[in-house]
């Protein structure tokens, strides 16, 4: 579930107002469009030339949910290559939501979702919010239809989205949905266990991990 983290992003209307921050990680095989999805969401652009993420990229955006509440999503874009999975799994345990992405024109990326789920079970919090996303639905050569994607999501008890990073279809809706859920989950946890200290997340430790990876050349900050 979502945990409130203090961030330094102001709401714009009032500089003294600090937004709650939630960490969202995108995972999936290389070339499924994770980076393009995040660029579509944060910048409203689609990259002309593909560049594989080398380790972890970070970006952020304020999102307005119900009752005009604004929260900040810090978005962690992970590399899909097998050789760096041990690096990226370090970030799973501190995430509020994980977005699993496959390319609906490449069956192997769809079949890889099960191995990504295994990694989540091993490294993430048991109550982390998960969403399965079929990307590239603008393309004609789809080999996985919506029904098959929905069946996979149902198997894992996850919501399912179809998106196109190129056209922007459902991109904003996806991340607004994620933001709404993690905020609701956080409020539920606070009501259920108001005095419980969250031992899962430390902003300092999260940033320290990032600094270590940046020194090693794994982490690149986008904004």
GROMACS .gro file of C-alpha atoms in nm:
model
  223
    1UNK     CA    1   0.000   0.000   0.000
    2UNK     CA    2   0.097   0.362  -0.036
    3UNK     CA    3   0.297   0.534   0.233
    4UNK     CA    4   0.315   0.911   0.270
    5UNK     CA    5   0.660   1.043   0.197
    6UNK     CA    6   0.750   1.409   0.237
    7UNK     CA    7   0.883   1.562  -0.079
    8UNK     CA    8   1.019   1.902  -0.175
    9UNK     CA    9   0.773   1.965  -0.456
   10UNK     CA   10   0.535   2.252  -0.385
   11UNK     CA   11   0.182   2.264  -0.518
   12UNK     CA   12   0.243   2.589  -0.703
   13UNK     CA   13  -0.052   2.763  -0.538
   14UNK     CA   14   0.121   2.780  -0.205
   15UNK     CA   15   0.495   2.733  -0.172
   16UNK     CA   16   0.456   2.619   0.187
   17UNK     CA   17   0.236   2.331   0.075
   18UNK     CA   18   0.443   2.016   0.028
   19UNK     CA   19   0.294   1.732  -0.172
   20UNK     CA   20   0.276   1.374  -0.053
   21UNK     CA   21   0.516   1.165  -0.260
   22UNK     CA   22   0.459   0.811  -0.384
   23UNK     CA   23   0.713   0.589  -0.560
   24UNK     CA   24   0.601   0.412  -0.877
   25UNK     CA   25   0.831   0.166  -1.053
   26UNK     CA   26   0.785   0.048  -1.412
   27UNK     CA   27   0.922  -0.296  -1.494
   28UNK     CA   28   0.917  -0.528  -1.794
   29UNK     CA   29   1.141  -0.654  -2.072
   30UNK     CA   30   1.355  -0.420  -2.280
   31UNK     CA   31   1.185  -0.234  -2.566
   32UNK     CA   32   0.828  -0.274  -2.431
   33UNK     CA   33   0.804   0.106  -2.412
   34UNK     CA   34   0.847   0.180  -2.041
   35UNK     CA   35   1.060   0.490  -2.101
   36UNK     CA   36   0.828   0.612  -2.377
   37UNK     CA   37   0.527   0.571  -2.147
   38UNK     CA   38   0.690   0.781  -1.877
   39UNK     CA   39   0.794   1.047  -2.127
   40UNK     CA   40   0.439   1.058  -2.262
   41UNK     CA   41   0.311   1.107  -1.908
   42UNK     CA   42   0.565   1.357  -1.775
   43UNK     CA   43   0.648   1.551  -2.092
   44UNK     CA   44   0.371   1.473  -2.339
   45UNK     CA   45   0.630   1.364  -2.596
   46UNK     CA   46   0.727   1.044  -2.777
   47UNK     CA   47   1.095   0.972  -2.848
   48UNK     CA   48   1.180   0.937  -3.217
   49UNK     CA   49   1.487   0.723  -3.152
   50UNK     CA   50   1.486   0.439  -2.902
   51UNK     CA   51   1.752   0.437  -2.632
   52UNK     CA   52   1.755   0.149  -2.383
   53UNK     CA   53   1.756   0.247  -2.017
   54UNK     CA   54   2.094   0.150  -1.874
   55UNK     CA   55   2.004   0.119  -1.507
   56UNK     CA   56   1.745   0.337  -1.337
   57UNK     CA   57   1.605   0.668  -1.462
   58UNK     CA   58   1.391   0.891  -1.242
   59UNK     CA   59   1.133   1.156  -1.320
   60UNK     CA   60   0.836   1.300  -1.134
   61UNK     CA   61   0.502   1.465  -1.189
   62UNK     CA   62   0.225   1.612  -0.975
   63UNK     CA   63  -0.111   1.444  -1.028
   64UNK     CA   64  -0.454   1.579  -0.936
   65UNK     CA   65  -0.696   1.316  -0.810
   66UNK     CA   66  -1.045   1.336  -0.659
   67UNK     CA   67  -1.148   1.642  -0.457
   68UNK     CA   68  -0.868   1.836  -0.633
   69UNK     CA   69  -0.607   1.666  -0.416
   70UNK     CA   70  -0.256   1.685  -0.561
   71UNK     CA   71   0.014   1.425  -0.500
   72UNK     CA   72   0.358   1.375  -0.646
   73UNK     CA   73   0.450   1.056  -0.827
   74UNK     CA   74   0.821   0.978  -0.839
   75UNK     CA   75   0.862   0.746  -1.136
   76UNK     CA   76   1.141   0.492  -1.150
   77UNK     CA   77   1.216   0.363  -1.499
   78UNK     CA   78   1.405   0.033  -1.481
   79UNK     CA   79   1.621  -0.143  -1.738
   80UNK     CA   80   1.476  -0.471  -1.863
   81UNK     CA   81   1.802  -0.652  -1.931
   82UNK     CA   82   1.865  -0.965  -1.727
   83UNK     CA   83   2.214  -0.849  -1.628
   84UNK     CA   84   2.085  -0.550  -1.430
   85UNK     CA   85   1.781  -0.704  -1.265
   86UNK     CA   86   1.973  -0.756  -0.942
   87UNK     CA   87   2.033  -0.380  -0.935
   88UNK     CA   88   1.674  -0.277  -1.002
   89UNK     CA   89   1.521  -0.518  -0.750
   90UNK     CA   90   1.684  -0.308  -0.476
   91UNK     CA   91   1.412  -0.052  -0.546
   92UNK     CA   92   1.114  -0.287  -0.527
   93UNK     CA   93   1.086  -0.289  -0.149
   94UNK     CA   94   1.047   0.089  -0.133
   95UNK     CA   95   0.781   0.120  -0.401
   96UNK     CA   96   0.417   0.208  -0.347
   97UNK     CA   97   0.311   0.077  -0.687
   98UNK     CA   98   0.464  -0.137  -0.960
   99UNK     CA   99   0.355  -0.106  -1.322
  100UNK     CA  100   0.435  -0.422  -1.520
  101UNK     CA  101   0.452  -0.355  -1.893
  102UNK     CA  102   0.452  -0.586  -2.194
  103UNK     CA  103   0.451  -0.518  -2.567
  104UNK     CA  104   0.130  -0.655  -2.720
  105UNK     CA  105   0.318  -0.722  -3.046
  106UNK     CA  106   0.583  -0.941  -2.879
  107UNK     CA  107   0.461  -1.258  -2.710
  108UNK     CA  108   0.787  -1.320  -2.525
  109UNK     CA  109   0.744  -0.993  -2.333
  110UNK     CA  110   0.395  -1.107  -2.231
  111UNK     CA  111   0.525  -1.444  -2.114
  112UNK     CA  112   0.798  -1.269  -1.913
  113UNK     CA  113   0.538  -1.110  -1.684
  114UNK     CA  114   0.535  -1.427  -1.472
  115UNK     CA  115   0.909  -1.400  -1.399
  116UNK     CA  116   0.871  -1.030  -1.317
  117UNK     CA  117   0.590  -1.124  -1.078
  118UNK     CA  118   0.819  -1.375  -0.909
  119UNK     CA  119   1.075  -1.101  -0.853
  120UNK     CA  120   0.808  -0.876  -0.705
  121UNK     CA  121   0.701  -1.151  -0.465
  122UNK     CA  122   1.064  -1.197  -0.358
  123UNK     CA  123   1.167  -0.834  -0.322
  124UNK     CA  124   0.862  -0.605  -0.286
  125UNK     CA  125   0.628  -0.538   0.003
  126UNK     CA  126   0.346  -0.793   0.010
  127UNK     CA  127   0.084  -0.519  -0.016
  128UNK     CA  128   0.245  -0.323  -0.302
  129UNK     CA  129  -0.010  -0.216  -0.564
  130UNK     CA  130   0.045  -0.382  -0.904
  131UNK     CA  131  -0.095  -0.302  -1.249
  132UNK     CA  132  -0.039  -0.498  -1.571
  133UNK     CA  133  -0.018  -0.287  -1.888
  134UNK     CA  134  -0.033  -0.387  -2.255
  135UNK     CA  135   0.157  -0.116  -2.442
  136UNK     CA  136   0.178  -0.034  -2.817
  137UNK     CA  137  -0.191  -0.091  -2.885
  138UNK     CA  138  -0.163   0.161  -3.171
  139UNK     CA  139   0.023  -0.102  -3.378
  140UNK     CA  140  -0.155  -0.336  -3.619
  141UNK     CA  141   0.063  -0.644  -3.564
  142UNK     CA  142  -0.070  -0.731  -3.219
  143UNK     CA  143  -0.028  -1.094  -3.113
  144UNK     CA  144  -0.182  -1.069  -2.765
  145UNK     CA  145  -0.542  -0.953  -2.758
  146UNK     CA  146  -0.720  -0.772  -2.477
  147UNK     CA  147  -0.892  -1.088  -2.350
  148UNK     CA  148  -0.560  -1.266  -2.300
  149UNK     CA  149  -0.417  -0.964  -2.120
  150UNK     CA  150  -0.720  -0.940  -1.894
  151UNK     CA  151  -0.693  -1.312  -1.812
  152UNK     CA  152  -0.331  -1.270  -1.706
  153UNK     CA  153  -0.418  -0.972  -1.488
  154UNK     CA  154  -0.704  -1.166  -1.330
  155UNK     CA  155  -0.465  -1.454  -1.253
  156UNK     CA  156  -0.249  -1.219  -1.047
  157UNK     CA  157  -0.538  -1.016  -0.905
  158UNK     CA  158  -0.424  -0.698  -1.081
  159UNK     CA  159  -0.600  -0.423  -1.272
  160UNK     CA  160  -0.533  -0.424  -1.649
  161UNK     CA  161  -0.473  -0.132  -1.884
  162UNK     CA  162  -0.408  -0.101  -2.257
  163UNK     CA  163  -0.193   0.196  -2.355
  164UNK     CA  164  -0.011   0.359  -2.642
  165UNK     CA  165   0.290   0.570  -2.552
  166UNK     CA  166   0.298   0.694  -2.911
  167UNK     CA  167  -0.057   0.832  -2.922
  168UNK     CA  168  -0.085   0.890  -2.547
  169UNK     CA  169  -0.393   0.669  -2.524
  170UNK     CA  170  -0.476   0.583  -2.161
  171UNK     CA  171  -0.137   0.703  -2.031
  172UNK     CA  172  -0.272   0.980  -1.807
  173UNK     CA  173  -0.562   0.758  -1.703
  174UNK     CA  174  -0.322   0.482  -1.599
  175UNK     CA  175  -0.108   0.697  -1.371
  176UNK     CA  176  -0.406   0.885  -1.227
  177UNK     CA  177  -0.559   0.546  -1.143
  178UNK     CA  178  -0.237   0.438  -0.973
  179UNK     CA  179  -0.216   0.765  -0.777
  180UNK     CA  180  -0.577   0.738  -0.663
  181UNK     CA  181  -0.527   0.383  -0.540
  182UNK     CA  182  -0.205   0.438  -0.346
  183UNK     CA  183  -0.353   0.743  -0.173
  184UNK     CA  184  -0.664   0.545  -0.075
  185UNK     CA  185  -0.452   0.252   0.045
  186UNK     CA  186  -0.242   0.486   0.256
  187UNK     CA  187  -0.549   0.640   0.420
  188UNK     CA  188  -0.683   0.291   0.493
  189UNK     CA  189  -0.356   0.187   0.660
  190UNK     CA  190  -0.352   0.505   0.869
  191UNK     CA  191  -0.709   0.446   0.989
  192UNK     CA  192  -0.648   0.079   1.058
  193UNK     CA  193  -0.316   0.124   1.238
  194UNK     CA  194  -0.282   0.495   1.321
  195UNK     CA  195   0.019   0.452   1.548
  196UNK     CA  196   0.209   0.204   1.335
  197UNK     CA  197   0.550   0.324   1.227
  198UNK     CA  198   0.631   0.243   0.867
  199UNK     CA  199   0.958   0.055   0.870
  200UNK     CA  200   0.946  -0.021   0.499
  201UNK     CA  201   1.038   0.322   0.375
  202UNK     CA  202   1.306   0.572   0.456
  203UNK     CA  203   1.343   0.859   0.212
  204UNK     CA  204   1.704   0.897   0.320
  205UNK     CA  205   1.782   0.531   0.256
  206UNK     CA  206   1.601   0.548  -0.078
  207UNK     CA  207   1.804   0.850  -0.181
  208UNK     CA  208   2.125   0.697  -0.045
  209UNK     CA  209   2.066   0.391  -0.261
  210UNK     CA  210   2.016   0.623  -0.555
  211UNK     CA  211   2.338   0.811  -0.483
  212UNK     CA  212   2.532   0.485  -0.470
  213UNK     CA  213   2.387   0.376  -0.802
  214UNK     CA  214   2.450   0.717  -0.956
  215UNK     CA  215   2.816   0.694  -0.858
  216UNK     CA  216   2.831   0.356  -1.028
  217UNK     CA  217   2.674   0.504  -1.339
  218UNK     CA  218   2.349   0.310  -1.305
  219UNK     CA  219   2.119   0.599  -1.223
  220UNK     CA  220   2.030   0.893  -1.441
  221UNK     CA  221   1.795   1.172  -1.331
  222UNK     CA  222   1.565   1.301  -1.602
  223UNK     CA  223   1.423   1.608  -1.436
   0.00000   0.00000   0.00000
